[in-house]
Coordinates of C-alpha atoms and ligand atoms in Angstrom, one line a residue:
Chain A
X1079 CA -24.1 23.7 -16.4
X1080 CA -25.3 20.1 -16.4
X1081 CA -22.8 19.3 -19.1
X1082 CA -19.7 21.3 -17.3
X1083 CA -20.1 19.6 -14.2
X1084 CA -20.4 16.4 -16.1
X1085 CA -16.8 16.9 -17.6
X1086 CA -15.5 18.1 -14.5
X1087 CA -16.5 14.5 -12.5
X1088 CA -15.2 13.0 -15.8
X1089 CA -11.4 14.4 -15.4
X1090 CA -11.4 13.6 -11.6
X1091 CA -12.4 10.2 -12.7
X1092 CA -9.5 10.1 -15.3
X1093 CA -7.1 11.0 -12.7
X1094 CA -8.3 8.4 -10.7
X1095 CA -7.6 5.6 -12.8
X1096 CA -3.9 5.5 -12.6
X1097 CA -4.6 4.5 -8.6
X1098 CA -7.3 2.3 -9.5
X1099 CA -5.1 0.3 -11.8
X1100 CA -2.7 0.1 -9.0
X1101 CA -5.2 -1.3 -6.5
X1102 CA -6.1 -4.0 -9.2
X1103 CA -2.6 -4.8 -10.3
X1104 CA -1.9 -5.2 -6.1
X1105 CA -4.8 -7.3 -5.4
X1106 CA -4.0 -9.5 -8.5
X1107 CA -0.2 -9.7 -7.1
X1108 CA 0.9 -8.4 -10.4
X1109 CA 3.2 -5.7 -8.7
X1110 CA 6.4 -7.4 -9.8
X1111 CA 8.4 -9.6 -7.5
X1112 CA 9.6 -5.8 -5.9
X1113 CA 6.6 -4.4 -5.1
X1114 CA 8.0 -2.0 -3.3
X1115 CA 10.0 -0.5 -6.1
X1116 CA 7.4 -1.1 -8.6
X1117 CA 5.2 1.3 -6.5
X1118 CA 8.0 4.2 -6.0
X1119 CA 8.1 3.9 -9.8
X1120 CA 4.8 4.1 -10.8
X1121 CA 3.4 6.9 -8.0
X1122 CA 6.5 8.6 -9.3
X1123 CA 5.8 8.4 -13.2
X1124 CA 2.1 9.7 -12.2
X1125 CA 3.4 12.7 -10.5
X1126 CA 5.9 13.6 -13.6
X1127 CA 2.8 13.0 -16.0
X1128 CA 0.3 15.1 -14.2
X1129 CA 2.8 17.8 -13.6
X1130 CA 3.2 18.0 -17.5
X1131 CA -0.2 17.4 -18.5
X1132 CA -1.1 20.6 -16.0
X1133 CA 1.6 22.3 -18.2
X1134 CA -0.3 22.1 -21.0
X1135 CA -3.3 23.4 -20.2
X1136 CA -2.5 27.1 -20.6
X1137 CA -0.6 26.6 -24.2
X1138 CA -3.5 24.3 -25.3
X1139 CA -6.5 27.0 -24.3
X1140 CA -4.3 29.5 -26.4
X1141 CA -3.4 27.2 -29.4
X1142 CA -7.0 25.0 -29.5
X1143 CA -8.8 28.6 -28.5
X1144 CA -10.3 26.5 -25.6
X1145 CA -10.3 29.1 -23.0
X1146 CA -13.0 26.6 -20.7
X1147 CA -10.1 24.3 -20.3
X1148 CA -8.9 26.0 -17.3
X1149 CA -11.2 24.5 -15.3
X1150 CA -9.6 21.3 -15.1
X1151 CA -5.9 22.8 -14.0
X1152 CA -6.8 22.7 -10.7
X1153 CA -7.8 19.4 -10.1
X1154 CA -5.1 18.1 -12.3
X1155 CA -2.5 20.0 -9.9
X1156 CA -3.9 18.3 -7.3
X1157 CA -3.8 15.2 -8.3
X1158 CA 0.0 15.5 -9.0
X1159 CA 0.5 16.4 -5.6
X1160 CA -1.7 13.7 -4.4
X1161 CA 0.2 11.5 -6.2
X1162 CA 3.5 13.1 -5.5
X1163 CA 2.5 12.5 -1.8
X1164 CA 1.6 8.1 -2.5
X1165 CA 5.3 8.6 -4.1
X1166 CA 7.1 10.2 -1.2
X1167 CA 4.9 8.1 1.6
X1168 CA 6.5 5.1 -0.4
X1169 CA 9.8 6.2 0.1
X1170 CA 9.5 7.4 4.1
X1171 CA 7.3 4.1 4.8
X1172 CA 8.3 1.1 2.3
X1173 CA 12.2 2.3 1.8
X1174 CA 13.1 4.0 4.7
X1175 CA 10.5 3.3 7.6
X1176 CA 10.2 6.1 8.7
X1177 CA 13.7 6.4 10.2
X1178 CA 14.4 10.2 10.4
X1179 CA 18.6 9.6 10.4
X1180 CA 18.8 7.6 7.5
X1181 CA 16.0 9.6 5.1
X1182 CA 18.4 13.0 6.1
X1183 CA 21.2 11.1 5.0
X1184 CA 19.6 10.1 1.9
X1185 CA 18.6 13.7 1.5
X1186 CA 21.7 15.0 1.6
X1187 CA 23.8 12.8 -0.1
X1188 CA 21.8 11.5 -3.1
X1189 CA 21.6 14.4 -5.4
X1190 CA 18.3 12.5 -7.3
X1191 CA 16.5 12.5 -3.8
X1192 CA 17.8 16.1 -3.2
X1193 CA 16.6 17.4 -5.9
X1194 CA 13.0 15.1 -5.7
X1195 CA 12.5 16.9 -2.6
X1196 CA 13.1 20.1 -3.6
X1197 CA 10.5 19.3 -6.6
X1198 CA 8.3 18.2 -3.5
X1199 CA 8.3 20.8 -1.2
X1200 CA 7.9 23.2 -3.7
X1201 CA 4.5 22.0 -4.9
X1202 CA 3.3 21.7 -1.2
X1203 CA 2.3 25.5 -0.7
X1204 CA 0.9 25.3 -4.4
X1205 CA -1.7 22.7 -3.0
X1206 CA -2.2 24.6 -0.3
X1207 CA -3.0 28.1 -1.9
X1208 CA -5.0 26.4 -4.4
X1209 CA -8.5 27.6 -3.3
X1210 CA -10.4 30.4 -4.4
X1211 CA -10.6 32.0 -0.7
X1212 CA -6.2 31.7 -1.2
X1213 CA -6.6 33.6 -4.2
X1214 CA -8.2 36.2 -3.2
X1215 CA -6.2 36.4 0.0
X1216 CA -2.9 36.7 -2.2
X1217 CA -4.5 38.3 -4.9
X1218 CA -4.2 37.2 -8.7
X1219 CA -0.8 38.9 -9.2
X1220 CA 0.9 37.6 -6.5
X1221 CA -0.8 34.1 -6.5
X1222 CA 0.3 33.7 -10.0
X1223 CA 3.6 34.5 -9.2
X1224 CA 3.5 32.2 -6.6
X1225 CA 2.4 29.1 -8.9
X1226 CA 5.3 29.6 -11.2
X1227 CA 7.3 27.4 -8.6
X1228 CA 5.8 24.2 -10.4
X1229 CA 7.8 25.6 -13.5
X1230 CA 11.0 24.4 -11.0
X1231 CA 9.3 21.6 -9.9
X1232 CA 8.7 20.2 -13.6
X1233 CA 12.2 21.1 -14.0
X1234 CA 13.4 19.2 -10.6
X1235 CA 11.2 16.4 -11.7
X1236 CA 12.8 16.1 -14.6
X1237 CA 16.5 16.3 -13.7
X1238 CA 15.3 13.6 -10.3
X1239 CA 14.5 11.3 -13.3
X1240 CA 17.7 11.7 -15.4
X1241 CA 20.2 11.3 -12.1
X1242 CA 18.2 8.0 -10.9
X1243 CA 18.2 5.7 -14.3
X1244 CA 20.9 3.9 -14.5
X1245 CA 22.0 4.0 -18.3
X1246 CA 18.5 4.0 -20.4
X1247 CA 17.7 7.8 -20.6
X1248 CA 15.2 7.5 -22.9
X1249 CA 12.2 8.2 -20.4
X1250 CA 13.8 11.2 -18.7
X1251 CA 14.8 12.6 -22.1
X1252 CA 11.8 12.6 -23.4
X1253 CA 9.8 14.3 -20.2
X1254 CA 12.9 17.0 -20.7
X1255 CA 11.9 17.6 -24.1
X1256 CA 8.1 18.3 -22.9
X1257 CA 8.9 20.5 -20.0
X1258 CA 11.3 22.1 -22.2
X1259 CA 8.4 22.9 -24.8
X1260 CA 6.1 23.8 -22.7
X1261 CA 8.2 26.1 -20.6
X1262 CA 9.9 27.4 -23.9
X1263 CA 6.2 28.2 -25.3
X1264 CA 5.6 30.5 -22.1
X1265 CA 8.9 31.9 -22.4
X1266 CA 8.1 32.6 -26.1
X1267 CA 4.9 34.4 -25.1
X1268 CA 6.6 36.9 -22.2
X1269 CA 9.2 37.9 -24.8
X1270 CA 6.8 39.0 -27.2
X1271 CA 6.0 42.7 -27.1
X1272 CA 2.9 43.6 -25.2
X1273 CA 1.6 45.4 -27.9
X1274 CA 1.7 41.7 -29.9
X1275 CA 0.2 39.9 -27.4
X1276 CA -2.9 38.2 -27.7
X1277 CA -5.6 39.9 -25.5
X1278 CA -6.0 38.1 -21.9
X1279 CA -8.3 35.4 -22.6
X1280 CA -11.8 35.4 -20.8
X1281 CA -14.1 32.5 -20.2
X1282 CA -17.0 32.6 -22.7
X1283 CA -19.5 34.0 -22.6
X1284 CA -17.4 37.1 -20.6
X1285 CA -18.8 38.2 -17.7
X1286 CA -21.3 41.5 -18.5
X1287 CA -19.4 43.1 -15.5
X1288 CA -16.6 42.5 -13.1
X1289 CA -17.8 41.2 -9.6
X1290 CA -16.5 43.2 -6.9
X1291 CA -16.8 42.1 -2.9
X1292 CA -17.7 44.6 -0.3
X1293 CA -14.3 45.9 0.6
X1294 CA -14.0 46.6 -3.1
X1295 CA -11.6 43.8 -4.7
X1296 CA -12.0 42.0 -7.3
X1297 CA -13.6 38.3 -6.7
X1298 CA -12.5 35.8 -9.3
X1299 CA -14.3 32.7 -9.5
X1300 CA -11.4 30.5 -11.1
X1301 CA -7.5 31.1 -10.5
X1302 CA -6.1 33.4 -12.9
X1303 CA -5.6 32.2 -16.6
X1304 CA -2.1 33.5 -17.6
X1305 CA 0.3 30.9 -16.2
Chain B
X171 CA -6.0 -24.5 -4.4
X172 CA -7.0 -21.9 -1.9
X173 CA -5.8 -22.9 1.5
X174 CA -2.4 -22.6 1.8
X175 CA -0.2 -23.6 4.8
X176 CA 0.3 -20.8 7.4
X177 CA 4.2 -20.9 6.9
X178 CA 3.5 -20.2 3.2
X179 CA 2.3 -17.0 3.8
X180 CA 5.9 -16.2 5.9
X181 CA 4.0 -15.1 8.8
X182 CA 6.7 -16.3 10.3
X183 CA 9.0 -13.5 9.4
X184 CA 6.6 -11.0 11.1
X185 CA 6.5 -13.2 14.3
X186 CA 3.9 -11.2 16.8
X187 CA 6.2 -10.5 19.5
X188 CA 8.2 -8.0 17.4
X189 CA 5.1 -7.1 15.9
X190 CA 4.0 -5.6 18.9
X191 CA 7.5 -4.3 20.2
X192 CA 9.3 -2.9 17.1
X193 CA 7.7 -0.3 15.6
X194 CA 9.2 -0.3 12.1
X195 CA 8.6 -4.3 11.8
X196 CA 5.1 -3.2 12.3
X197 CA 5.0 -0.9 9.8
X198 CA 6.7 -3.4 7.5
X199 CA 4.0 -5.7 8.9
X200 CA 1.1 -3.8 7.4
X201 CA 1.8 -4.2 3.5
X202 CA 3.4 -7.7 4.5
X203 CA 0.2 -8.6 5.7
X204 CA -1.9 -7.3 2.7
X205 CA 0.1 -9.1 0.2
X206 CA 0.2 -12.5 2.1
X207 CA -3.7 -11.8 2.5
X208 CA -3.7 -11.5 -2.0
X209 CA -1.3 -14.7 -2.1
X210 CA -4.0 -16.8 -0.9
X211 CA -5.8 -15.4 -4.3
X212 CA -3.4 -14.8 -6.7
X213 CA -3.1 -17.6 -9.1
X214 CA -0.3 -20.0 -9.3
X215 CA 3.0 -19.1 -10.7
X216 CA 3.4 -18.6 -14.2
X217 CA 4.7 -21.7 -16.3
X218 CA 7.7 -21.8 -17.4
X219 CA 8.5 -22.4 -21.2
X220 CA 11.0 -24.3 -23.0
X221 CA 13.3 -25.7 -20.5
X222 CA 14.1 -29.2 -19.7
X223 CA 15.0 -30.9 -16.5
X224 CA 18.7 -31.0 -15.5
X225 CA 19.8 -33.9 -12.8
X226 CA 22.4 -33.0 -10.7
X227 CA 24.1 -33.6 -7.1
X228 CA 23.8 -31.5 -4.3
X229 CA 27.0 -29.4 -4.0
X230 CA 28.7 -29.2 -0.3
X231 CA 29.7 -25.6 -1.4
X232 CA 25.9 -24.6 -1.2
X233 CA 24.8 -22.0 1.1
X234 CA 22.7 -23.2 3.8
X235 CA 20.0 -21.6 6.3
X236 CA 18.4 -19.4 3.5
X237 CA 14.7 -19.4 2.3
X238 CA 14.9 -20.3 -1.9
X239 CA 13.6 -17.4 -3.6
X240 CA 10.4 -18.5 -5.6
X241 CA 11.4 -19.5 -8.6
X242 CA 8.4 -17.2 -10.4
X243 CA 10.0 -14.1 -8.7
X244 CA 13.3 -14.9 -9.9
X245 CA 12.0 -15.6 -13.4
X246 CA 10.0 -12.5 -13.7
X247 CA 12.5 -10.2 -12.3
X248 CA 15.3 -9.9 -14.2
X249 CA 18.3 -7.0 -15.5
X250 CA 18.7 -8.5 -19.0
X251 CA 19.5 -5.2 -20.7
X252 CA 19.5 -7.3 -24.4
X253 CA 15.5 -8.1 -23.7
X254 CA 14.6 -4.7 -22.4
X255 CA 15.3 -2.6 -19.4
X256 CA 12.0 -3.2 -17.6
X257 CA 12.3 -5.9 -14.7
X258 CA 9.4 -7.8 -16.3
X259 CA 10.4 -7.2 -19.9
X260 CA 13.0 -10.4 -20.5
X261 CA 10.7 -12.8 -19.5
X262 CA 8.4 -11.6 -22.5
X263 CA 11.2 -10.6 -24.9
X264 CA 13.2 -13.2 -24.5
X265 CA 10.5 -16.3 -24.8
X266 CA 11.7 -17.2 -28.4
X267 CA 15.1 -16.6 -27.8
X268 CA 17.2 -19.4 -29.6
X269 CA 19.8 -21.0 -27.5
X270 CA 20.1 -24.5 -29.6
X271 CA 22.7 -24.9 -31.3
X272 CA 24.9 -23.2 -29.3
X273 CA 29.0 -23.0 -29.2
X274 CA 31.2 -21.4 -26.6
X275 CA 34.7 -20.3 -27.6
X276 CA 37.6 -20.8 -25.2
X277 CA 40.5 -19.0 -26.7
X278 CA 43.4 -16.4 -26.3
X279 CA 46.4 -17.2 -24.0
X280 CA 45.4 -21.1 -23.4
X281 CA 47.5 -24.3 -24.6
X282 CA 44.4 -25.9 -25.9
X283 CA 41.8 -23.3 -27.5
X284 CA 38.4 -25.0 -28.6
X285 CA 35.0 -24.3 -29.7
X286 CA 32.8 -26.2 -27.4
X287 CA 29.0 -27.3 -28.3
X288 CA 26.5 -26.6 -25.5
X289 CA 26.5 -30.2 -25.2
X290 CA 30.3 -31.2 -25.1
X291 CA 30.4 -28.0 -22.5
X292 CA 28.0 -29.5 -19.9
X293 CA 30.4 -32.6 -19.8
X294 CA 33.7 -31.2 -19.0
X295 CA 32.6 -31.6 -15.0
X296 CA 30.0 -33.2 -13.2
X297 CA 26.9 -31.2 -12.8
X298 CA 26.4 -29.8 -9.3
X299 CA 23.2 -27.8 -7.7
X300 CA 24.5 -25.0 -5.7
X301 CA 22.4 -22.4 -3.3
X302 CA 23.9 -19.1 -3.6
X303 CA 22.7 -15.8 -2.5
X304 CA 22.9 -13.8 -5.3
X305 CA 23.2 -9.4 -4.5
X306 CA 22.5 -7.0 -7.4
X307 CA 23.9 -3.5 -7.3
X308 CA 20.5 -2.4 -7.3
X309 CA 20.2 -3.5 -3.3
X310 CA 17.8 -6.8 -4.0
X311 CA 18.7 -9.9 -3.6
X312 CA 17.5 -13.7 -4.2
X313 CA 18.6 -17.5 -3.2
X314 CA 18.9 -19.5 -5.9
X315 CA 19.6 -23.3 -6.6
X316 CA 21.8 -23.2 -9.8
X317 CA 23.3 -25.8 -11.7
X318 CA 26.7 -26.2 -12.8
X319 CA 30.2 -26.5 -12.1
X320 CA 33.1 -24.4 -11.0
X321 CA 35.0 -22.5 -13.6
X322 CA 37.9 -23.9 -12.6
X323 CA 37.3 -27.4 -14.3
X324 CA 37.2 -25.8 -18.0
X325 CA 40.0 -23.5 -17.6
X326 CA 42.0 -26.1 -16.5
X327 CA 41.1 -27.9 -19.5
X328 CA 41.9 -25.3 -21.8
X329 CA 45.4 -24.8 -19.9
X330 CA 45.8 -21.5 -19.5
X331 CA 49.6 -20.3 -20.0
X332 CA 51.9 -18.1 -18.7
X333 CA 50.8 -15.0 -20.4
X334 CA 47.4 -15.1 -19.0
X335 CA 46.2 -13.1 -16.0
X336 CA 42.5 -12.4 -16.9
X337 CA 39.5 -14.0 -18.1
X338 CA 37.2 -12.3 -20.5
X339 CA 33.6 -13.3 -20.8
X340 CA 31.3 -12.1 -23.8
X341 CA 27.6 -12.5 -24.3
X342 CA 25.9 -13.3 -27.2
X343 CA 24.7 -10.0 -29.3
X344 CA 22.0 -10.8 -32.1
X345 CA 20.3 -8.2 -33.2
X346 CA 17.7 -9.8 -35.0
X347 CA 16.9 -11.3 -31.7
X348 CA 17.7 -8.5 -29.2
X349 CA 17.4 -4.7 -28.7
X350 CA 19.8 -2.2 -30.0
X351 CA 22.2 -0.9 -27.8
X352 CA 20.2 2.5 -27.9
X353 CA 17.1 0.4 -26.9
X354 CA 19.0 -1.0 -23.9
X355 CA 21.2 2.1 -22.9
X356 CA 24.6 -0.1 -22.8
X357 CA 27.0 -0.9 -25.3
X358 CA 26.7 -4.7 -26.9
X359 CA 27.9 -6.9 -27.0
X360 CA 27.7 -7.5 -23.0
X361 CA 31.1 -7.9 -21.8
X362 CA 33.2 -8.8 -18.2
X363 CA 36.0 -9.9 -16.9
X364 CA 37.5 -11.1 -14.0
X365 CA 41.3 -11.8 -12.7
X366 CA 42.2 -15.4 -13.4
X367 CA 42.6 -16.3 -9.8
X368 CA 39.1 -15.0 -8.9
X369 CA 37.8 -17.0 -11.8
X370 CA 39.9 -20.1 -10.6
X371 CA 38.0 -19.6 -7.0
X372 CA 35.6 -22.9 -6.7
X373 CA 32.7 -20.6 -5.9
X374 CA 32.9 -19.0 -9.0
X375 CA 30.2 -21.5 -10.8
X376 CA 29.4 -22.2 -15.0
X377 CA 25.8 -22.3 -14.8
X378 CA 23.2 -24.0 -16.9
X379 CA 20.4 -24.5 -15.3
X380 CA 18.7 -23.4 -11.7
X381 CA 15.8 -25.1 -9.7
X382 CA 16.2 -28.5 -11.6
X383 CA 15.9 -27.3 -15.1
X384 CA 17.9 -25.9 -17.9
X385 CA 17.9 -21.8 -17.6
X386 CA 15.1 -19.9 -18.9
X387 CA 15.8 -17.5 -22.0
X388 CA 15.5 -14.6 -19.1
X389 CA 18.0 -15.8 -16.7
X390 CA 20.8 -15.9 -19.2
X391 CA 20.2 -19.3 -21.5
X392 CA 21.9 -21.8 -22.3
X393 CA 24.7 -20.6 -20.2
X394 CA 26.3 -18.1 -18.1
X395 CA 28.5 -17.5 -15.1
X396 CA 27.4 -16.7 -11.3
X397 CA 30.0 -15.4 -8.9
X398 CA 28.1 -14.9 -5.7
X399 CA 30.4 -12.6 -3.6
X400 CA 30.1 -9.8 -6.7
X401 CA 27.2 -8.0 -7.7
X402 CA 24.9 -9.4 -10.4
X403 CA 25.7 -8.1 -13.5
X404 CA 29.5 -9.4 -13.0
X405 CA 27.5 -13.0 -13.7
X406 CA 27.5 -12.3 -17.5
X407 CA 24.8 -14.3 -19.1
X408 CA 24.3 -16.1 -22.5
X409 CA 28.0 -16.8 -22.9
X410 CA 29.8 -17.3 -26.3
X411 CA 33.3 -16.1 -25.5
X412 CA 35.9 -16.8 -22.6
X413 CA 39.2 -15.4 -23.6
X414 CA 42.2 -15.5 -21.4
X415 CA 44.0 -12.2 -22.1
X416 CA 47.2 -10.5 -20.1
X417 CA 45.8 -7.2 -19.6
X418 CA 42.3 -6.2 -17.9
X419 CA 39.6 -6.9 -20.2
X420 CA 36.7 -4.0 -20.4
X421 CA 33.4 -4.8 -18.6
X422 CA 30.3 -3.0 -20.0
X423 CA 28.9 -1.3 -16.7
X424 CA 32.4 -0.3 -15.7
X425 CA 32.5 1.7 -19.2
X426 CA 29.1 3.2 -18.7
X427 CA 29.8 4.5 -15.3
X428 CA 33.3 3.8 -13.9
X429 CA 32.5 5.6 -10.6
X430 CA 29.7 3.7 -10.2
X431 CA 30.6 0.2 -11.4
X432 CA 34.0 -1.0 -10.6
X433 CA 36.0 -3.7 -12.2
X434 CA 36.0 -5.7 -9.3
X435 CA 32.1 -5.2 -7.9
X436 CA 32.7 -7.1 -5.1
X437 CA 29.7 -6.7 -2.7
X438 CA 30.5 -4.4 -0.2
X439 CA 28.3 -2.8 2.5
X440 CA 30.7 -0.1 3.3
X441 CA 31.4 1.4 -0.3
X442 CA 28.1 2.9 -1.5
X443 CA 26.9 3.6 -5.0
X444 CA 27.4 7.2 -5.9
X445 CA 23.8 7.2 -5.7
X446 CA 22.6 4.9 -3.2
X447 CA 23.6 3.2 -0.1
X448 CA 24.4 -0.5 -0.3
X449 CA 24.4 -1.0 3.4
X450 CA 20.8 -2.9 3.3
X451 CA 19.1 -4.7 0.7
X452 CA 15.6 -5.9 -0.4
X453 CA 15.5 -9.8 -0.1
X454 CA 12.5 -10.1 -3.1
X455 CA 9.7 -11.3 -1.1
X456 CA 10.2 -9.5 2.0
X457 CA 9.3 -6.3 3.0
X458 CA 11.7 -5.3 5.5
X459 CA 15.2 -4.7 4.6
X460 CA 18.6 -6.8 5.6
X461 CA 22.0 -5.9 6.3
X462 CA 24.3 -6.2 3.0
X463 CA 27.1 -8.7 4.1
X464 CA 30.3 -8.1 3.2
X465 CA 31.2 -10.4 -0.4
X466 CA 27.8 -11.0 0.3
X467 CA 28.1 -13.3 3.1
X468 CA 31.2 -15.7 1.1
X469 CA 34.2 -14.7 3.7
X470 CA 35.9 -17.5 1.7
X471 CA 37.0 -15.2 -1.3
X472 CA 38.8 -12.8 0.9
X473 CA 41.7 -14.2 0.5
X474 CA 42.0 -13.1 -3.1
X475 CA 41.8 -9.4 -2.2
X476 CA 44.4 -9.6 0.8
X477 CA 46.4 -6.6 1.2
X478 CA 44.2 -4.4 -1.1
X479 CA 42.0 -1.0 -0.4
X480 CA 38.8 -2.4 -1.2
X481 CA 37.4 1.3 -1.2
X482 CA 39.6 1.9 -4.2
X483 CA 39.5 -0.9 -6.1
X484 CA 35.5 -1.5 -5.5
Ligands
HEM96 C1 7.8 16.5 -7.5 C2 8.2 15.6 -7.3 C3 8.6 14.2 -7.6 C4 8.7 13.9 -9.0 C5 8.0 14.5 -10.1 C6 9.0 12.4 -8.8 C7 9.0 11.4 -9.9 C8 9.8 10.1 -10.1 C9 9.7 9.7 -11.5 C10 9.4 9.9 -12.8 C11 10.5 8.7 -11.1 C12 11.1 7.3 -11.9 C13 10.3 6.7 -12.4 C14 10.5 5.1 -13.1 O1 11.7 5.0 -13.2 O2 9.7 4.9 -13.9 C15 11.0 8.7 -9.5 C16 11.6 7.7 -9.1 C17 11.9 7.7 -7.6 N1 11.8 8.7 -6.7 FE1 11.0 10.6 -7.6 N2 9.8 12.1 -7.7 C18 9.5 13.5 -7.0 C19 9.5 13.3 -5.4 C20 10.5 12.7 -4.8 C21 10.9 12.5 -3.3 C22 10.2 13.6 -2.3 C23 11.6 11.2 -3.1 C24 12.1 10.9 -1.7 C25 12.5 12.0 -1.0 C26 11.5 10.5 -4.6 C27 12.1 9.5 -4.4 C28 11.9 8.3 -5.2 C29 12.7 7.1 -5.5 C30 13.4 6.5 -4.4 C31 12.7 7.0 -6.9 C32 13.2 5.2 -7.4 C33 14.8 5.7 -7.5 C34 14.8 4.2 -8.0 O3 14.5 3.1 -8.4 O4 16.7 4.0 -8.1 N3 10.7 11.1 -5.1 N4 10.6 9.6 -8.9

């Protein structure tokens, strides 16, 4: 138990490293001559990276036969949301100075902002319903369906990136390939006939018997693992 | 030196009065104060390598009343895709760029074509120091004391023929020293063009130096154009060829995206880039945004475009 706690803390700290690095650079005056642009790009990059890392969890669990990896998924997703908030905040504060008119004009007029906004709005409910309480309230199936929205967010993030670069598409292309592979992997799993599908994974060791609440509902301690 | 003069911190930009009365100014002021504070602690500007002193008389065509952008910002925030698409990459990747010997060929529809050595080219007219605003198409701007002379002096020496209507510029492309077109994301060599009357305008500066020294590689050494009323990408760097021609020459960014980067690309707050507004700009070192001015605040060029619909000919 102690070791498992430790690994979660480690992942937590790892997710904080980009933020600390940004703070360090800021303190040393290394945010380039245009710090606002730098922060916007930096936070955007980490939002997308964490979304991609989050999407890697399920395939990695199956491919490496490491069902335990599921324990990190919620945290990674929440950190993606956190960096997304910083990214969004940079925009509304340092780019638009909280001017609602200017913000709205950009959202409707600039297609890269439109899709970025769509991607961001879609992960808000996911962050809110990330708690065990919400999983129970929604029920595993419905929760899972809702959280598939993250696929759309990933696609929005990539399109956002493609539409904002001036000419050098190598980075967005790289993310597009990664996201395509990760979503393609899921598509392949769903298309496979049910009989051939690997049995749903259990955390090891499997619980001796399901745990039910007083109302007779199944209580899950971790988010449903398929997604 | 740890203690700096108060005005070094640019507190004047965030006067207390407006700080209390203007919410937006205040919101910009918080991060500005943070960066002001860290400026106290940051090391002094990075050393500039490989440039030499260049003396020049102050030009009457200088822009006045503007605060000069710190040199360190201008030398570490570059768009020079031959040396990387990141803003700080050119300062690093162009470090060992070989700029000597260097020749510039003036050719095409001219009576006196000639290959100039850099040394000869610098002697065509007396060098002047000119302070200009410089506005990037990406909505940021700088104020730089450039050193050079009006391109018109060189063109007059070459004697354009009656056929010459445009001037085509070409940058050096040396794959041994520079990135590939794929890495740069644009076709190379970089080419640009002007109408002959634009090129003859006294503001069009053939530039050899800045901040009292020769140009550093990342800013277009050893010779570049500076066209203060146009977006920065028109001001072609590291020039090897100037060719007078009869038809409108191809321009690199225009070929990449004609709807985004027009042949003229005059600074125009009324014509948005399809992906962002051009109404405002961020002066490097400032937190708020400034209004972008028509022709970047150089109305003396307006005559070149009289009768033209500048939303159509952007
Ligand atoms: C899930 C949501 C989002 C993701 C994954 C994301 C990701 C990114 C990425 C990867 C970049 C480019 C970074 C680079 O060039 O290194 C970027 C830039 C940017 N994003 Fe986002 N973004 C998201 C949402 C938003 C939202 C909601 C806004 C504002 C409404 C926004 C505004 C911007 C802006 C202004 C830039 C810089 C554009 C430029 O420099 O031209 N993004 N974002």
